[in-house]
Amino acid sequence: MAEYRYNFDEIEKKWQQYWDDKGLFKTEELPDADKYYLLEMFPYPSGKLHMGHVRNYSIGDVAARYFKMKGKNVLHPMGWDSFGLPAENAAIQKGVHPNIWTHDNMGEMREQLKQLGIAYDWDREIATCEPEYYRWMQWIFVQFFKNGLAYKKKNPVNWCPSCETVLANEQVVDGVCDRCGSAVGKKDLEQWYLKITDYAERLLADLDKLGDWPPKVKLMQKNWIGRSTGAEVDFSIEGFDKALRIFTTRPDTLFGVTYMVLAPEHPFVAELTAGGEYEAPVRAFVGKLQYMSDIDRTSTTLEKEGLFIGRCAVNPMNGARVPVYIANYVLMDYGTGAIMAVPAHDQRDFDFAVKYGLDIIPVVDPENPDIDTNDLKEAFVAEGLMINSGAFNGMRNREAIEKITEYLETNGIGKGSVNFRLRDWLISRQRYWGTPIPMIHCENCGWLPEKEENLPILLPTDVAFTGKGESPLTTSKTFSETICPECGGKAEREIDTMDTFLDSSWYFLRFCDARNEKVAFSKEKAAYWMAVDQYIGGVEHAILHLLYARFFTKFLYDIGMSPVDEPFTNLLTQGMVLKDGKKMSKSIGNVVSPGDIINRYGADTARLFILFASPPEKELEWSDAGVEGSYRFLNRVYRIVNELTDAVKTAGDGYKAVSEADKELDFAMNRAIKKVSDDIGGRFGFNTAISSIMEMVNALYKYKEEKAADAGLLKAAVTNLILILSPFTPHICEELWQITGHVDSLYGAKWPDYSEDALVRARAEIVVQINGKIKERVETESGLDREGLIAAVCADERVKRLIDGRDVLKLIAVPDKLINIVIQQ
RNA sequence: GCCGGAGUGGCGGAAUUGGCAGACGCACAGGACUUAAAAUCCUGCGGUUCGUGAGAAUCAUACCGGUUCGAUCCCGGUCUCCGGCACCA
């Protein structure tokens, strides 16, 4: 018997070349075809691909190739999120210009993606660091500004002392910089913000409009946006002419207020204490807190600390005088920066009241004899009946929330109100390798956007990378100097660059029309391709990237640019690739390099293993032995197809499954087609899809030993095997397709249908249970109805013996599967 | 602390709607081929008990309980692990 050697290296190079030469993956708008926009999160070009990339893009490629075979017009583009800190660090450490470093990396990673055989339309490749891209990034920023959604504000901001830059709240994880891990401090700086909070309501509500998104991701976004309903209430302060406005979610507890707390940064604090005996101690207290890092400031374990500021406020409900404090547990940037404190019904207020000896007045009765409202051990936060609350006594507190809010509105002391946890997005970065913010400051005219016809504002090249001090753009001799677009006088450019999360917030729109030099993207092309039908990427982007991208899309929709207001219809978040139960990382030393695996086993084996070892959304434990297994399977496929090639080439089309053996193979084949179709087209169950193909291959090995093997059936089996395996391992399948006499590429070949008839088995094995316990298996004809099934099963001698004259109380029959006989014990 | 998710053989995992638990693969063991090895092929492979044996009985999906003729699946409670948020008034 001939030996067939699976030369993956030769095969993969050959077909990659073929795809490239034929330009098979190029995509254009075809008005009559059903479009399918498939997108994987584009990578940061950090150097080489890691296994997480391989997994992400292999998953995407299976879907792309499958939907192409199903006749869809598939858009499957790739690009680079190529601005960012590592490039600048390389410049500082190695003296390489970020642009060179980045392009080297993109080149290397592009080659690796081609080696993996991912079907990308490279004609649409984009890199966010190219002026052709960031020109439109700047244009979009200008639109934000013109629509009042970009503004500059001086604020204490998160400051990473190591990266020497400002960070968004989202980039501070557990109080440390999410890039370098240094503890994040505070610094007062004037910074650009995008008003994402204007979109909070829609970003929340439209989560319901999304298609198939992991519920977990929706929930994370929901919590991040953090909508709270309640009321704003004005308290007067004795001897002070301005009202103190507070926000509360519990207007029902207004009668239980025993003190007030202002955030230390609250503008009233200085006014209220100026010139008095409290000024000095308050200033000391505020000073101590102001530059505390967020990790310390907001730690729940930090003891609550506060200071009386020498003033009293008046409760508008009952005229009660209550002292005014400042305290470390009240934040300036949520609500109004001031709270009413109700220690009886809020645990934080309770702790504070106990520490400082403040009154605790219960206003909601727990209706529980075990709780003594006059001697509370902790705050009572559940529902109950109103007490100590004047006209509202006796009401359920839930109802009192509404009634008291109405009362506030009628009497002009407050109103119903909604607050969000979401903050505006700080986008300024004191960095070089990012999109320059296209804003100009003029002494006379203030902040103005650069004229659109002058875009892009190019990054200057005469810049020093010292890694110290402020933005590197300040070291350019020419960059900041410009003229005012309004009055033509001398003016200065903004020297900060944008957070790179902006670049990735609209790249999916640019892919629709990647080479357009007139506009960011044409509305027509975007209308054809958008929204992204399937988006695939790591769950680590569940909040930031996905929220920002949704925000951008809504804004672009509002100004008439984007055809849709949600960018991603369906989302798949793939799991991490682990080795020895831990995330692969250089510091642990458990990294498996994709390049090594491809060299040793080929890209098809790497793809197959990664797709087979675990469902896409779950974590994947890397196993060298498992890779061997996948390699073995591809060898098995290669061998059997080669062995059967002659038979396949000479056989006619069509077959009749006559013998039992025919029917077995026919069944396995049709089941595999159905399973793979359902698994890819539906729930992305690639691991089970592959296992059904393995079963089919096992059936084929068994069948080919049959003396009376039907050539037509063998031909169908081999043909279908190659077709349904091809999305997973395209190179070997193209090779086998050619070997078995086909001329055209498999890319876009017609996906096979399956026969329902072949999936119906003639005989059924019926499980016989007595009182729910399995006792026997009886073979019957398949497709019997309840009566027929019971008759057939009860006719069986063994079943008769099991019943043995005892009373049958009940008979449960599940067609073709099971009978449960309930008898007297 | 709050909010989610998960727990199935030695391992990765399967069971898509409440109906044969452990598909498929890995590892392991035995065998065939070979001078030998690799490769390949065949067989076995959750636990316990009984049986010389074909086999039989029984337990088993983190733990305890419930609903049901029947529960990996539904409900209640407990434990463990993972993820998100974390003084948001």
PDB file of C-alpha atoms in Angstrom, chain A residues 284-441:
ATOM      1  CA  ALA A 284      -5.674  71.031  56.709  1.00  0.00           C
ATOM      2  CA  PHE A 285      -8.189  68.217  56.428  1.00  0.00           C
ATOM      3  CA  VAL A 286      -8.982  68.997  52.799  1.00  0.00           C
ATOM      4  CA  GLY A 287      -5.326  69.291  51.951  1.00  0.00           C
ATOM      5  CA  LYS A 288      -4.603  65.903  53.421  1.00  0.00           C
ATOM      6  CA  LEU A 289      -7.300  64.242  51.324  1.00  0.00           C
ATOM      7  CA  GLN A 290      -6.983  66.103  48.076  1.00  0.00           C
ATOM      8  CA  TYR A 291      -3.877  64.461  46.747  1.00  0.00           C
ATOM      9  CA  MET A 292      -4.416  61.093  48.275  1.00  0.00           C
ATOM     10  CA  SER A 293      -4.345  58.399  45.637  1.00  0.00           C
ATOM     11  CA  ASP A 294      -7.686  56.931  44.663  1.00  0.00           C
ATOM     12  CA  ILE A 295      -6.678  53.542  45.953  1.00  0.00           C
ATOM     13  CA  ASP A 296      -6.454  54.945  49.475  1.00  0.00           C
ATOM     14  CA  ARG A 297      -9.173  57.494  49.120  1.00  0.00           C
ATOM     15  CA  THR A 298     -11.889  55.122  47.958  1.00  0.00           C
ATOM     16  CA  SER A 299     -10.834  51.973  49.739  1.00  0.00           C
ATOM     17  CA  THR A 300     -13.803  50.530  51.601  1.00  0.00           C
ATOM     18  CA  THR A 301     -11.488  49.560  54.421  1.00  0.00           C
ATOM     19  CA  LEU A 302     -10.396  53.144  54.935  1.00  0.00           C
ATOM     20  CA  GLU A 303     -11.921  54.375  58.137  1.00  0.00           C
ATOM     21  CA  LYS A 304     -14.474  57.095  57.694  1.00  0.00           C
ATOM     22  CA  GLU A 305     -13.131  60.403  58.791  1.00  0.00           C
ATOM     23  CA  GLY A 306     -14.793  63.770  58.913  1.00  0.00           C
ATOM     24  CA  LEU A 307     -14.805  67.197  60.412  1.00  0.00           C
ATOM     25  CA  PHE A 308     -17.560  69.520  61.609  1.00  0.00           C
ATOM     26  CA  ILE A 309     -17.290  72.819  59.731  1.00  0.00           C
ATOM     27  CA  GLY A 310     -19.114  74.987  62.221  1.00  0.00           C
ATOM     28  CA  ARG A 311     -22.401  75.362  60.376  1.00  0.00           C
ATOM     29  CA  CYS A 312     -25.889  73.945  60.589  1.00  0.00           C
ATOM     30  CA  ALA A 313     -28.331  73.112  57.821  1.00  0.00           C
ATOM     31  CA  VAL A 314     -32.102  73.091  58.078  1.00  0.00           C
ATOM     32  CA  ASN A 315     -34.182  70.102  57.048  1.00  0.00           C
ATOM     33  CA  PRO A 316     -36.839  71.415  54.645  1.00  0.00           C
ATOM     34  CA  MET A 317     -39.287  68.724  55.719  1.00  0.00           C
ATOM     35  CA  ASN A 318     -39.430  69.415  59.421  1.00  0.00           C
ATOM     36  CA  GLY A 319     -37.160  72.408  60.089  1.00  0.00           C
ATOM     37  CA  ALA A 320     -34.710  70.344  62.122  1.00  0.00           C
ATOM     38  CA  ARG A 321     -31.224  71.846  62.563  1.00  0.00           C
ATOM     39  CA  VAL A 322     -28.466  69.439  61.675  1.00  0.00           C
ATOM     40  CA  PRO A 323     -24.682  69.911  61.707  1.00  0.00           C
ATOM     41  CA  VAL A 324     -22.685  70.096  58.460  1.00  0.00           C
ATOM     42  CA  TYR A 325     -19.553  67.994  58.052  1.00  0.00           C
ATOM     43  CA  ILE A 326     -16.971  67.281  55.445  1.00  0.00           C
ATOM     44  CA  ALA A 327     -15.832  63.672  55.180  1.00  0.00           C
ATOM     45  CA  ASN A 328     -13.607  61.404  53.172  1.00  0.00           C
ATOM     46  CA  TYR A 329     -16.441  59.143  52.122  1.00  0.00           C
ATOM     47  CA  VAL A 330     -18.306  61.673  50.039  1.00  0.00           C
ATOM     48  CA  LEU A 331     -17.108  62.126  46.457  1.00  0.00           C
ATOM     49  CA  MET A 332     -17.278  65.415  44.590  1.00  0.00           C
ATOM     50  CA  ASP A 333     -17.858  63.882  41.187  1.00  0.00           C
ATOM     51  CA  TYR A 334     -20.993  61.918  41.937  1.00  0.00           C
ATOM     52  CA  GLY A 335     -24.423  63.434  42.392  1.00  0.00           C
ATOM     53  CA  THR A 336     -24.058  66.952  43.748  1.00  0.00           C
ATOM     54  CA  GLY A 337     -20.998  66.266  45.873  1.00  0.00           C
ATOM     55  CA  ALA A 338     -23.080  66.543  49.011  1.00  0.00           C
ATOM     56  CA  ILE A 339     -25.306  64.168  50.927  1.00  0.00           C
ATOM     57  CA  MET A 340     -27.921  64.128  53.610  1.00  0.00           C
ATOM     58  CA  ALA A 341     -26.942  61.545  56.195  1.00  0.00           C
ATOM     59  CA  VAL A 342     -29.474  59.091  57.569  1.00  0.00           C
ATOM     60  CA  PRO A 343     -27.549  56.836  59.919  1.00  0.00           C
ATOM     61  CA  ALA A 344     -30.555  54.684  60.772  1.00  0.00           C
ATOM     62  CA  HIS A 345     -30.886  53.539  57.194  1.00  0.00           C
ATOM     63  CA  ASP A 346     -27.472  53.762  55.594  1.00  0.00           C
ATOM     64  CA  GLN A 347     -24.547  51.724  56.838  1.00  0.00           C
ATOM     65  CA  ARG A 348     -21.881  54.300  55.947  1.00  0.00           C
ATOM     66  CA  ASP A 349     -23.783  57.063  57.714  1.00  0.00           C
ATOM     67  CA  PHE A 350     -24.346  54.702  60.625  1.00  0.00           C
ATOM     68  CA  ASP A 351     -20.625  54.000  61.020  1.00  0.00           C
ATOM     69  CA  PHE A 352     -19.850  57.697  60.840  1.00  0.00           C
ATOM     70  CA  ALA A 353     -22.599  58.633  63.306  1.00  0.00           C
ATOM     71  CA  VAL A 354     -21.378  56.076  65.823  1.00  0.00           C
ATOM     72  CA  LYS A 355     -17.814  57.315  65.538  1.00  0.00           C
ATOM     73  CA  TYR A 356     -18.727  60.986  65.967  1.00  0.00           C
ATOM     74  CA  GLY A 357     -21.619  60.563  68.395  1.00  0.00           C
ATOM     75  CA  LEU A 358     -24.324  61.837  66.060  1.00  0.00           C
ATOM     76  CA  ASP A 359     -28.048  61.163  66.419  1.00  0.00           C
ATOM     77  CA  ILE A 360     -29.656  58.110  64.869  1.00  0.00           C
ATOM     78  CA  ILE A 361     -33.353  58.593  64.106  1.00  0.00           C
ATOM     79  CA  PRO A 362     -35.246  55.636  62.635  1.00  0.00           C
ATOM     80  CA  VAL A 363     -37.926  56.525  60.087  1.00  0.00           C
ATOM     81  CA  VAL A 364     -38.652  53.121  58.596  1.00  0.00           C
ATOM     82  CA  ASP A 365     -39.999  50.456  60.910  1.00  0.00           C
ATOM     83  CA  PRO A 366     -38.612  46.994  60.150  1.00  0.00           C
ATOM     84  CA  GLU A 367     -41.867  45.294  61.357  1.00  0.00           C
ATOM     85  CA  ASN A 368     -39.620  42.773  63.053  1.00  0.00           C
ATOM     86  CA  PRO A 369     -39.793  42.339  66.830  1.00  0.00           C
ATOM     87  CA  ASP A 370     -36.142  41.213  66.867  1.00  0.00           C
ATOM     88  CA  ILE A 371     -34.964  44.649  65.789  1.00  0.00           C
ATOM     89  CA  ASP A 372     -35.065  47.429  68.381  1.00  0.00           C
ATOM     90  CA  THR A 373     -35.282  50.616  66.336  1.00  0.00           C
ATOM     91  CA  ASN A 374     -34.150  52.658  69.307  1.00  0.00           C
ATOM     92  CA  ASP A 375     -31.002  50.631  69.691  1.00  0.00           C
ATOM     93  CA  LEU A 376     -29.883  49.684  66.193  1.00  0.00           C
ATOM     94  CA  LYS A 377     -26.762  47.555  65.853  1.00  0.00           C
ATOM     95  CA  GLU A 378     -26.464  48.350  62.188  1.00  0.00           C
ATOM     96  CA  ALA A 379     -28.349  50.409  59.637  1.00  0.00           C
ATOM     97  CA  PHE A 380     -31.722  49.012  58.638  1.00  0.00           C
ATOM     98  CA  VAL A 381     -31.813  49.068  54.871  1.00  0.00           C
ATOM     99  CA  ALA A 382     -34.755  46.824  54.003  1.00  0.00           C
ATOM    100  CA  GLU A 383     -38.352  47.830  53.437  1.00  0.00           C
ATOM    101  CA  GLY A 384     -40.871  48.684  56.117  1.00  0.00           C
ATOM    102  CA  LEU A 385     -43.468  51.143  57.385  1.00  0.00           C
ATOM    103  CA  MET A 386     -42.872  54.856  57.739  1.00  0.00           C
ATOM    104  CA  ILE A 387     -42.495  56.268  61.282  1.00  0.00           C
ATOM    105  CA  ASN A 388     -41.352  59.623  62.746  1.00  0.00           C
ATOM    106  CA  SER A 389     -42.218  61.155  59.390  1.00  0.00           C
ATOM    107  CA  GLY A 390     -45.167  63.465  59.996  1.00  0.00           C
ATOM    108  CA  ALA A 391     -47.923  63.114  57.420  1.00  0.00           C
ATOM    109  CA  PHE A 392     -46.188  60.139  55.813  1.00  0.00           C
ATOM    110  CA  ASN A 393     -46.354  57.864  58.849  1.00  0.00           C
ATOM    111  CA  GLY A 394     -47.897  54.468  58.256  1.00  0.00           C
ATOM    112  CA  MET A 395     -47.151  54.378  54.541  1.00  0.00           C
ATOM    113  CA  ARG A 396     -45.011  51.647  53.041  1.00  0.00           C
ATOM    114  CA  ASN A 397     -41.634  53.281  52.508  1.00  0.00           C
ATOM    115  CA  ARG A 398     -41.667  52.323  48.834  1.00  0.00           C
ATOM    116  CA  GLU A 399     -44.801  54.372  48.371  1.00  0.00           C
ATOM    117  CA  ALA A 400     -43.361  57.190  50.480  1.00  0.00           C
ATOM    118  CA  ILE A 401     -40.491  57.556  48.004  1.00  0.00           C
ATOM    119  CA  GLU A 402     -43.017  58.652  45.395  1.00  0.00           C
ATOM    120  CA  LYS A 403     -45.168  60.688  47.752  1.00  0.00           C
ATOM    121  CA  ILE A 404     -42.288  62.600  49.268  1.00  0.00           C
ATOM    122  CA  THR A 405     -40.810  63.274  45.835  1.00  0.00           C
ATOM    123  CA  GLU A 406     -44.162  64.731  44.808  1.00  0.00           C
ATOM    124  CA  TYR A 407     -44.212  66.831  47.970  1.00  0.00           C
ATOM    125  CA  LEU A 408     -40.706  68.142  47.198  1.00  0.00           C
ATOM    126  CA  GLU A 409     -41.740  69.163  43.711  1.00  0.00           C
ATOM    127  CA  THR A 410     -45.021  70.783  44.781  1.00  0.00           C
ATOM    128  CA  ASN A 411     -43.246  72.818  47.417  1.00  0.00           C
ATOM    129  CA  GLY A 412     -40.271  73.773  45.333  1.00  0.00           C
ATOM    130  CA  ILE A 413     -37.663  72.193  47.572  1.00  0.00           C
ATOM    131  CA  GLY A 414     -36.530  69.439  45.267  1.00  0.00           C
ATOM    132  CA  LYS A 415     -37.280  67.177  42.366  1.00  0.00           C
ATOM    133  CA  GLY A 416     -37.051  63.606  41.162  1.00  0.00           C
ATOM    134  CA  SER A 417     -33.648  62.969  39.671  1.00  0.00           C
ATOM    135  CA  VAL A 418     -31.461  60.351  38.025  1.00  0.00           C
ATOM    136  CA  ASN A 419     -27.733  59.923  38.520  1.00  0.00           C
ATOM    137  CA  PHE A 420     -25.180  57.824  36.739  1.00  0.00           C
ATOM    138  CA  ARG A 421     -22.026  56.279  38.004  1.00  0.00           C
ATOM    139  CA  LEU A 422     -20.516  56.785  34.561  1.00  0.00           C
ATOM    140  CA  ARG A 423     -18.144  59.777  34.360  1.00  0.00           C
ATOM    141  CA  ASP A 424     -17.091  61.850  31.414  1.00  0.00           C
ATOM    142  CA  TRP A 425     -14.223  60.375  29.469  1.00  0.00           C
ATOM    143  CA  LEU A 426     -10.847  61.989  30.051  1.00  0.00           C
ATOM    144  CA  ILE A 427      -9.048  61.649  26.738  1.00  0.00           C
ATOM    145  CA  SER A 428      -5.885  63.783  27.038  1.00  0.00           C
ATOM    146  CA  ARG A 429      -2.589  61.926  27.228  1.00  0.00           C
ATOM    147  CA  GLN A 430       0.813  63.500  27.795  1.00  0.00           C
ATOM    148  CA  ARG A 431       2.271  61.258  25.160  1.00  0.00           C
ATOM    149  CA  TYR A 432       3.804  61.369  21.704  1.00  0.00           C
ATOM    150  CA  TRP A 433       2.574  58.207  19.992  1.00  0.00           C
ATOM    151  CA  GLY A 434      -1.089  59.053  19.628  1.00  0.00           C
ATOM    152  CA  THR A 435      -3.408  61.188  17.555  1.00  0.00           C
ATOM    153  CA  PRO A 436      -2.683  64.904  18.123  1.00  0.00           C
ATOM    154  CA  ILE A 437      -5.735  66.646  19.507  1.00  0.00           C
ATOM    155  CA  PRO A 438      -6.605  69.107  16.731  1.00  0.00           C
ATOM    156  CA  MET A 439      -7.285  72.065  18.994  1.00  0.00           C
ATOM    157  CA  ILE A 440      -5.765  75.525  19.059  1.00  0.00           C
ATOM    158  CA  HIS A 441      -5.637  77.982  21.914  1.00  0.00           C
TER     159      HIS A 441
END
